[in-house]
Coordinates of C-alpha atoms (C1' of nucleotides) in Angstrom, one line a residue:
Chain A
M732 CA 130.5 99.5 101.0
G733 CA 132.0 100.3 97.7
A734 CA 135.4 99.6 99.1
A735 CA 134.3 96.3 100.7
N736 CA 133.8 94.4 97.4
T737 CA 136.7 95.6 95.4
Y738 CA 138.7 92.4 95.9
H739 CA 137.7 91.4 92.4
H740 CA 139.7 94.3 91.2
G741 CA 143.0 93.0 92.5
N742 CA 143.5 94.0 96.1
L743 CA 142.5 90.8 97.8
R744 CA 146.1 90.2 98.6
E745 CA 146.3 93.4 100.6
A746 CA 143.0 92.8 102.2
L747 CA 144.1 89.3 103.4
L748 CA 147.4 90.7 104.8
E749 CA 145.5 93.4 106.7
A750 CA 142.8 91.0 108.0
G751 CA 145.5 88.5 109.0
A752 CA 147.6 91.0 110.8
K753 CA 144.5 92.2 112.7
L754 CA 143.5 88.6 113.7
I755 CA 147.1 87.8 114.8
E756 CA 147.1 90.9 116.9
E757 CA 143.9 89.8 118.6
K758 CA 144.4 86.1 119.1
G759 CA 148.0 85.1 118.5
I760 CA 149.6 83.3 115.6
A761 CA 148.7 79.8 116.9
D762 CA 145.0 80.6 116.9
V763 CA 144.7 82.2 113.4
S764 CA 143.6 79.9 110.6
L765 CA 143.8 80.6 106.9
R766 CA 140.1 80.0 106.8
A767 CA 139.4 82.6 109.4
V768 CA 141.5 85.2 107.6
A769 CA 139.6 84.5 104.4
K770 CA 136.3 84.8 106.1
A771 CA 137.4 88.1 107.7
A772 CA 138.3 89.4 104.3
G773 CA 134.9 88.3 103.0
V774 CA 136.0 85.5 100.6
S775 CA 135.8 81.8 100.5
H776 CA 138.5 79.8 102.3
T777 CA 140.2 78.8 99.0
A778 CA 140.5 82.3 97.6
P779 CA 143.8 83.0 99.4
Y780 CA 145.4 80.3 97.3
R781 CA 145.1 82.7 94.3
H782 CA 147.6 85.0 96.0
F783 CA 149.7 82.8 98.3
N784 CA 151.1 79.3 97.8
D785 CA 150.1 78.2 101.2
K786 CA 149.3 79.5 104.7
N787 CA 153.0 80.1 105.6
A788 CA 153.4 82.3 102.5
M789 CA 150.6 84.4 103.8
L790 CA 152.2 84.7 107.2
R791 CA 155.5 85.6 105.5
G792 CA 153.7 88.4 103.8
I793 CA 152.5 89.7 107.1
A794 CA 156.0 89.4 108.5
V795 CA 157.3 91.5 105.7
T796 CA 154.9 94.4 106.6
G797 CA 156.3 94.1 110.1
F798 CA 159.9 94.4 108.9
R799 CA 158.9 97.5 106.8
L800 CA 157.4 99.1 109.9
L801 CA 160.6 98.3 111.8
G802 CA 162.7 99.8 109.1
Q803 CA 160.6 103.0 109.2
R804 CA 160.9 103.3 113.0
L805 CA 164.6 102.8 112.9
G806 CA 164.8 105.5 110.2
Q807 CA 162.9 107.9 112.3
A808 CA 165.1 107.2 115.3
V809 CA 168.1 108.1 113.2
E810 CA 166.6 111.3 111.9
L811 CA 165.8 112.5 115.4
H812 CA 169.5 112.7 116.3
P813 CA 171.4 114.0 113.2
G814 CA 175.1 113.7 113.5
D815 CA 175.0 111.8 116.9
P816 CA 175.6 108.1 116.3
G817 CA 175.5 107.3 120.1
Q818 CA 172.0 108.9 120.5
Q819 CA 171.0 107.3 117.2
L820 CA 171.9 103.8 118.4
T821 CA 170.1 104.3 121.7
A822 CA 167.0 105.7 120.0
A823 CA 167.0 102.8 117.5
G824 CA 167.2 100.3 120.2
V825 CA 164.4 101.8 122.2
A826 CA 162.3 102.1 119.0
Y827 CA 162.8 98.5 118.4
V828 CA 161.8 97.5 121.9
E829 CA 158.8 99.9 121.6
L830 CA 157.6 98.1 118.5
A831 CA 157.9 94.7 120.2
I832 CA 155.9 96.0 123.2
E833 CA 153.2 97.6 121.0
H834 CA 152.8 94.6 118.7
P835 CA 154.1 91.6 120.6
R836 CA 152.4 89.1 118.3
L837 CA 153.7 90.6 115.1
H838 CA 157.1 90.7 116.7
N839 CA 156.7 87.0 117.6
L840 CA 155.8 86.2 114.0
M841 CA 158.8 88.1 112.7
F842 CA 161.3 86.6 115.2
G843 CA 159.7 83.7 117.0
G844 CA 160.9 81.0 114.5
V845 CA 157.4 80.1 113.2
L846 CA 158.8 80.8 109.7
A847 CA 162.3 79.6 110.5
D848 CA 162.0 76.3 108.7
D849 CA 160.5 77.8 105.5
S850 CA 162.4 77.9 102.3
V851 CA 163.8 81.4 102.0
D852 CA 161.5 84.1 100.9
D853 CA 163.1 86.9 98.8
A854 CA 160.9 89.7 100.1
L855 CA 161.2 88.6 103.7
E856 CA 165.0 88.3 103.5
E857 CA 165.3 91.6 101.8
T858 CA 163.2 93.6 104.3
S859 CA 164.8 91.9 107.3
N860 CA 168.3 92.6 105.8
H861 CA 167.3 96.2 105.2
A862 CA 166.4 96.6 108.9
F863 CA 169.8 95.1 110.0
R864 CA 171.6 97.4 107.5
G865 CA 170.1 100.4 109.2
L866 CA 171.7 99.4 112.4
A867 CA 175.1 98.6 110.8
D868 CA 175.1 102.0 109.2
I869 CA 174.7 103.7 112.5
I870 CA 177.7 101.8 113.8
A871 CA 179.7 102.6 110.7
R872 CA 179.1 106.3 111.1
G873 CA 179.9 106.1 114.8
Q874 CA 183.2 104.4 114.0
R875 CA 184.1 107.1 111.4
A876 CA 183.2 109.8 113.9
G877 CA 185.5 108.1 116.5
V878 CA 182.8 107.6 119.1
F879 CA 182.6 103.8 118.6
R880 CA 185.7 101.6 118.9
E881 CA 187.3 100.1 115.8
G882 CA 186.7 96.6 114.6
D883 CA 184.4 94.6 112.4
T884 CA 181.4 96.8 111.9
D885 CA 179.0 94.0 111.2
E886 CA 180.2 92.2 114.4
L887 CA 179.6 95.3 116.5
A888 CA 176.2 95.7 114.8
L889 CA 175.5 92.1 115.6
T890 CA 176.2 92.7 119.3
A891 CA 173.9 95.6 119.4
W892 CA 171.2 93.7 117.5
S893 CA 171.6 90.8 119.9
V894 CA 171.1 92.9 123.0
V895 CA 168.1 94.8 121.6
H896 CA 166.6 91.6 120.1
G897 CA 167.0 89.6 123.3
F898 CA 165.6 92.3 125.5
A899 CA 162.6 92.9 123.1
M900 CA 162.0 89.1 123.2
L901 CA 161.9 89.1 126.9
A902 CA 159.7 92.2 127.0
S903 CA 157.2 90.9 124.5
T904 CA 156.9 87.4 126.0
G905 CA 156.1 88.9 129.5
S906 CA 159.3 87.5 131.1
L907 CA 160.0 91.0 132.4
D908 CA 156.6 91.7 134.0
H909 CA 157.8 90.9 137.5
R910 CA 160.6 93.5 137.2
A911 CA 158.9 96.0 135.0
A912 CA 155.2 95.7 134.6
S913 CA 154.2 98.8 132.8
R914 CA 155.1 99.9 129.3
E915 CA 156.9 102.9 130.8
A916 CA 159.0 100.8 133.2
K917 CA 160.0 98.5 130.4
L918 CA 161.0 101.3 128.1
A919 CA 163.0 103.0 130.9
L920 CA 164.8 99.7 131.5
A921 CA 165.4 99.4 127.8
R922 CA 167.0 102.8 127.8
R923 CA 169.3 102.0 130.7
I924 CA 170.4 98.8 129.0
A925 CA 171.0 100.6 125.7
D926 CA 173.2 103.0 127.5
S927 CA 175.1 100.2 129.1
L928 CA 175.6 98.7 125.6
L929 CA 176.9 102.1 124.4
I930 CA 179.6 102.0 127.0
G931 CA 180.7 98.6 125.7
L932 CA 180.9 100.0 122.2
A933 CA 182.6 103.3 123.1
T934 CA 186.2 104.0 122.4
R935 CA 188.3 103.3 125.4
Chain B
M235 CA 160.4 44.8 125.0
G236 CA 159.9 44.6 128.8
A237 CA 160.4 48.3 129.0
A238 CA 158.2 49.2 126.0
N239 CA 154.9 48.3 127.6
T240 CA 155.4 49.6 131.1
Y241 CA 153.3 52.7 130.5
H242 CA 150.5 51.0 132.4
H243 CA 152.8 51.1 135.4
G244 CA 152.9 54.9 135.6
N245 CA 155.6 56.2 133.3
L246 CA 153.5 57.2 130.3
R247 CA 154.0 60.8 131.1
E248 CA 157.8 60.5 130.8
A249 CA 157.4 58.4 127.6
L250 CA 155.2 61.1 126.1
L251 CA 157.7 63.9 127.0
E252 CA 160.5 61.9 125.5
A253 CA 158.6 61.0 122.3
G254 CA 157.4 64.6 122.0
A255 CA 160.9 66.0 122.4
K256 CA 162.2 63.6 119.8
L257 CA 159.5 64.5 117.3
I258 CA 160.0 68.2 117.8
E259 CA 163.7 67.8 117.2
E260 CA 163.0 66.1 114.0
K261 CA 160.1 68.1 112.5
G262 CA 159.7 71.3 114.4
I263 CA 157.0 72.4 116.8
A264 CA 154.5 73.3 114.2
D265 CA 154.5 69.9 112.6
V266 CA 154.1 67.9 115.8
S267 CA 150.6 66.8 116.8
L268 CA 149.4 65.4 120.0
R269 CA 148.1 62.4 118.1
A270 CA 151.5 61.7 116.6
V271 CA 153.2 61.9 120.0
A272 CA 150.7 59.5 121.4
K273 CA 151.3 57.1 118.5
A274 CA 155.1 57.3 118.9
A275 CA 154.6 56.4 122.6
G276 CA 152.4 53.5 121.6
V277 CA 149.1 54.6 123.0
S278 CA 145.8 55.9 121.7
H279 CA 145.5 59.5 120.9
T280 CA 143.3 60.2 124.0
A281 CA 145.7 58.6 126.5
P282 CA 147.8 61.8 126.9
Y283 CA 144.8 63.5 128.5
R284 CA 145.4 61.3 131.5
H285 CA 148.6 63.2 132.1
F286 CA 148.2 66.6 130.6
N287 CA 145.2 68.9 130.5
D288 CA 145.8 69.7 126.8
K289 CA 148.4 69.8 124.1
N290 CA 150.1 73.0 125.4
A291 CA 150.5 71.5 128.8
M292 CA 152.4 68.6 127.2
L293 CA 154.6 71.2 125.3
R294 CA 155.2 73.0 128.6
G295 CA 156.4 69.7 130.1
I296 CA 158.9 69.4 127.3
A297 CA 160.0 73.0 127.7
V298 CA 160.6 72.3 131.4
T299 CA 163.1 69.5 130.5
G300 CA 164.8 72.0 128.3
F301 CA 165.2 74.5 131.1
R302 CA 166.5 71.8 133.4
L303 CA 169.1 71.0 130.7
L304 CA 170.0 74.7 130.4
G305 CA 170.4 75.0 134.2
Q306 CA 172.8 72.0 134.2
R307 CA 174.9 73.5 131.4
L308 CA 175.1 76.8 133.2
G309 CA 176.1 75.0 136.4
Q310 CA 178.9 73.2 134.6
A311 CA 180.2 76.4 133.0
V312 CA 180.5 77.9 136.4
E313 CA 182.3 74.9 137.9
L314 CA 184.8 75.0 135.1
H315 CA 186.1 78.4 136.2
P316 CA 186.1 78.4 140.0
G317 CA 186.6 81.9 141.5
D318 CA 186.7 83.7 138.1
P319 CA 183.3 85.4 137.5
G320 CA 184.4 86.9 134.2
Q321 CA 185.3 83.5 132.8
Q322 CA 182.2 82.0 134.3
L323 CA 180.0 84.6 132.6
T324 CA 181.7 84.0 129.2
A325 CA 181.4 80.2 129.6
A326 CA 177.8 80.5 130.6
G327 CA 177.0 82.6 127.6
V328 CA 178.7 80.3 125.2
A329 CA 177.1 77.2 126.9
Y330 CA 173.7 78.9 126.3
V331 CA 174.4 79.5 122.7
E332 CA 175.8 76.0 122.3
L333 CA 172.5 74.6 123.6
A334 CA 170.5 76.7 121.2
I335 CA 172.7 75.6 118.2
E336 CA 172.5 71.9 119.2
H337 CA 168.7 71.9 119.9
P338 CA 167.3 74.8 117.9
R339 CA 163.8 73.5 118.0
L340 CA 163.8 72.9 121.7
H341 CA 165.2 76.4 122.2
N342 CA 162.4 77.7 120.0
L343 CA 159.8 75.9 122.1
M344 CA 161.4 77.4 125.3
F345 CA 161.7 81.0 124.0
G346 CA 159.8 81.3 120.8
G347 CA 156.6 82.5 122.4
V348 CA 154.5 79.5 121.4
L349 CA 153.6 79.1 125.1
A350 CA 153.7 82.9 125.8
D351 CA 149.9 83.2 126.0
D352 CA 149.4 80.3 128.3
S353 CA 148.3 80.7 131.8
V354 CA 151.4 80.5 134.0
D355 CA 152.7 77.1 134.6
D356 CA 154.4 76.7 138.1
A357 CA 157.0 74.1 137.0
L358 CA 157.9 76.1 133.9
E359 CA 158.2 79.3 135.8
E360 CA 160.3 77.7 138.5
T361 CA 162.8 76.1 136.1
S362 CA 163.1 79.2 133.9
N363 CA 163.6 81.4 137.0
H364 CA 166.2 79.0 138.2
A365 CA 168.2 79.3 135.0
F366 CA 168.1 83.1 135.2
R367 CA 169.1 83.0 138.9
G368 CA 172.3 81.1 137.9
L369 CA 173.3 84.0 135.7
A370 CA 172.4 86.6 138.4
D371 CA 174.5 84.7 140.9
I372 CA 177.6 84.9 138.6
I373 CA 177.1 88.7 138.4
A374 CA 176.6 89.1 142.1
R375 CA 179.9 87.2 142.8
G376 CA 181.7 89.3 140.2
Q377 CA 180.5 92.5 141.8
R378 CA 181.6 91.4 145.3
A379 CA 185.0 90.4 143.8
G380 CA 185.2 93.9 142.2
V381 CA 185.5 92.7 138.6
F382 CA 182.0 93.9 137.6
R383 CA 180.8 97.4 138.1
E384 CA 178.4 98.3 140.9
G385 CA 174.7 98.7 140.2
D386 CA 171.4 96.7 140.2
T387 CA 172.6 93.1 140.0
D388 CA 169.4 91.9 138.3
E389 CA 169.7 94.7 135.8
L390 CA 173.2 93.7 134.8
A391 CA 172.1 90.1 134.6
L392 CA 169.2 91.2 132.4
T393 CA 171.7 92.9 130.1
A394 CA 173.8 89.8 129.9
W395 CA 170.8 87.6 129.4
S396 CA 169.5 89.8 126.6
V397 CA 172.8 89.6 124.6
V398 CA 173.1 85.9 124.9
H399 CA 169.4 85.3 124.4
G400 CA 169.3 87.6 121.3
F401 CA 172.5 86.0 119.8
A402 CA 171.2 82.5 120.5
M403 CA 167.9 83.4 118.8
L404 CA 169.7 84.7 115.7
A405 CA 172.0 81.6 115.7
S406 CA 169.2 79.1 116.1
T407 CA 166.9 80.7 113.4
G408 CA 169.7 80.6 110.8
S409 CA 169.9 84.4 110.6
L410 CA 173.7 84.1 111.1
D411 CA 174.3 81.6 108.4
H412 CA 175.6 84.1 105.9
R413 CA 178.2 85.4 108.4
A414 CA 179.0 82.3 110.3
A415 CA 177.8 79.1 108.7
S416 CA 179.5 76.3 110.7
R417 CA 178.9 75.5 114.3
E418 CA 182.4 76.4 115.1
A419 CA 182.2 79.8 113.4
K420 CA 179.0 80.6 115.4
L421 CA 180.6 79.6 118.7
A422 CA 183.7 81.7 117.9
L423 CA 181.5 84.7 117.2
A424 CA 179.6 84.0 120.4
R425 CA 182.8 84.1 122.3
R426 CA 183.9 87.4 120.9
I427 CA 180.5 88.9 121.6
A428 CA 180.5 87.6 125.1
D429 CA 184.0 89.2 125.6
S430 CA 182.6 92.4 124.3
L431 CA 179.8 92.2 126.8
L432 CA 182.3 91.6 129.5
I433 CA 184.0 94.9 128.7
G434 CA 180.6 96.7 129.2
L435 CA 180.2 95.1 132.6
A436 CA 183.7 95.6 133.8
T437 CA 184.7 98.1 136.4
R438 CA 186.0 101.3 134.7
Chain C
dA209 C1' 143.2 53.9 137.8
dC210 C1' 144.2 53.9 133.1
dC211 C1' 143.2 53.4 128.4
dT212 C1' 140.2 53.0 124.0
dG213 C1' 137.1 54.2 120.0
dA214 C1' 133.5 56.9 118.2
dA215 C1' 132.1 61.4 117.5
dC216 C1' 132.4 66.6 116.8
dA217 C1' 133.9 70.8 115.1
dC218 C1' 137.6 72.4 113.1
dC219 C1' 141.9 72.7 110.0
dG220 C1' 145.1 73.1 105.3
dT221 C1' 145.0 71.8 100.7
dT222 C1' 143.3 70.0 96.2
dC223 C1' 140.4 70.1 92.3
dA224 C1' 136.6 70.3 89.2
dA225 C1' 133.4 73.7 88.2
dG226 C1' 131.3 78.3 87.5
dT227 C1' 131.5 83.4 85.7
Chain D
dA72 C1' 141.5 85.8 85.7
dC73 C1' 139.3 85.1 89.8
dC74 C1' 136.5 82.8 93.0
dT75 C1' 133.4 78.8 94.8
dG76 C1' 131.9 74.3 97.0
dA77 C1' 132.7 69.6 97.7
dA78 C1' 136.0 66.5 99.1
dC79 C1' 140.2 64.5 101.6
dA80 C1' 143.1 63.6 105.2
dC81 C1' 144.2 65.4 109.2
dC82 C1' 143.8 67.9 113.9
dG83 C1' 142.5 68.8 119.3
dT84 C1' 139.1 67.6 122.5
dT85 C1' 135.0 65.3 124.7
dC86 C1' 132.7 61.4 126.3
dA87 C1' 130.7 56.9 127.1
dA88 C1' 132.5 52.5 127.6
dG89 C1' 135.7 48.8 128.7
dT90 C1' 139.3 46.4 132.1

DNA sequence: ACCTGAACACCGTTCAAGT
DNA sequence: ACCTGAACACCGTTCAAGT
C-alpha cells in the first residue's frame, strides 16, 4: 500500500507506462483509452497530461520500453554464440520472432504503424535504431570473418531485418495459424526460415 | 448529380467503401470515424449500419478491396514474364512494395493488425489467401522448372512473403527514409533485396 | 427496405481551481 | 509542482420512428 500512492513523489510516469502496457497486452491497442490507463494507475484522467503531451506520446513511451526489451533479447542472442556470426544471426532472428509471439500487441504497437504518422520522437527513434544497429553489427562481424558475402552491410542487414520482421508480423497477427498453430511450430518454422536466409547471405 | 443520390437504389455499400478508402488515404486509419465516412457519402451516421455490422466490418470491407488490388498487381507481374519464374518472383515482390509505397495507409489497414483481433471475415480471408496463393504458384512453377530448390513449396513461399512483407512494412512506415528517401530509391533497394532473396531460393 | 434523429455511454483534450 | 473536476466537441452504437 505504501508503494501504491507514491505517484506524488515522481513515478507516475512509470506507473502509467506499466499500466498502459498491461492494458494493451490484455485488450489490444484499439481498446485502450488514456482514461482507462489513468484509472488503472489510480489517478484522474487528466493527470497523464503532466507527463505526456497527448495519448500518442504515452503510447510512444510504451513502444520505447518494447524496443529496449528487443535490444536486450538481441544482445542475449549474440552472447549465446560468441565468435559465430551465423549462429548469432539465426538466434537473433528467432529471439525477435519469439518476442513478437509472446507480446503480439506490444509488437503491433512498435511496428503496426499506429505511431507512423506522429512527429518523430527522439527516444523512440534512438531505441529502434539501436535495435537495428545490433543486427547490422552481427552482419559486419560476419563479413569480416568471411562467412557472409561482401557488399553494403546495411543493405544485408536490411534484408535480414525484412525477413524476420515480415515473418514476425505474420506470426503475431495469426496469419500463420493454419500452417503452424502452436508456439513451438511457429518457432521451428522461424528457425528454418532463418537458416534459409543464412544461405542467401553466405559466401558463395 | 444523378449518380450522387442513387444510394437509395442499393449502392450505398460501395459508396461507403469508396469514401472510407479515400478518407483513410488522406488522414490515416486512426483519424477516420464511421460518422465522417457516412457524412462523406452523404447519409446520416446510422445509415452504414444497414450494410455493416459495425465500424470494423466496414474497415474489413475496405481491406478486401486492397487485397483484390494486390491480387491484380501480382497477376500482372506474372504475365509480364511468361515462363520465367525467377523474374516473376522479383516482379511480384517489387509490385507488392510498390503498392505499399503508393498506398501506405491502405497497406497499413491490410497488414497493420488493426483488424487482427476481429472474428474471421470470410471475404477478407478469401482475398488474402488468394494473394498468397499467387505467390506460392510462382514458387511451384519455379520448382518444376528446376530454377528454385526443392522443398516445401508453402514454406519457400512464406520466406518470400516474409521478405517482401517486412520490406514493404519498413518502406510504408518511413523507417527507410534515411537510407532511401525517394520512391525510386526505395524501389531500387527493393529490387536488389528481391534479387538477394532469389539467390537464397535458387538451386545450388 | 432503407434511412433519420434523439439518446447513451464513452472518448481525448482544455482549463480554471485546489493543495 | 502536481493533481482534480467540470466542460467541450467528438465518437460508436442502439432504438423508436418515419417513408
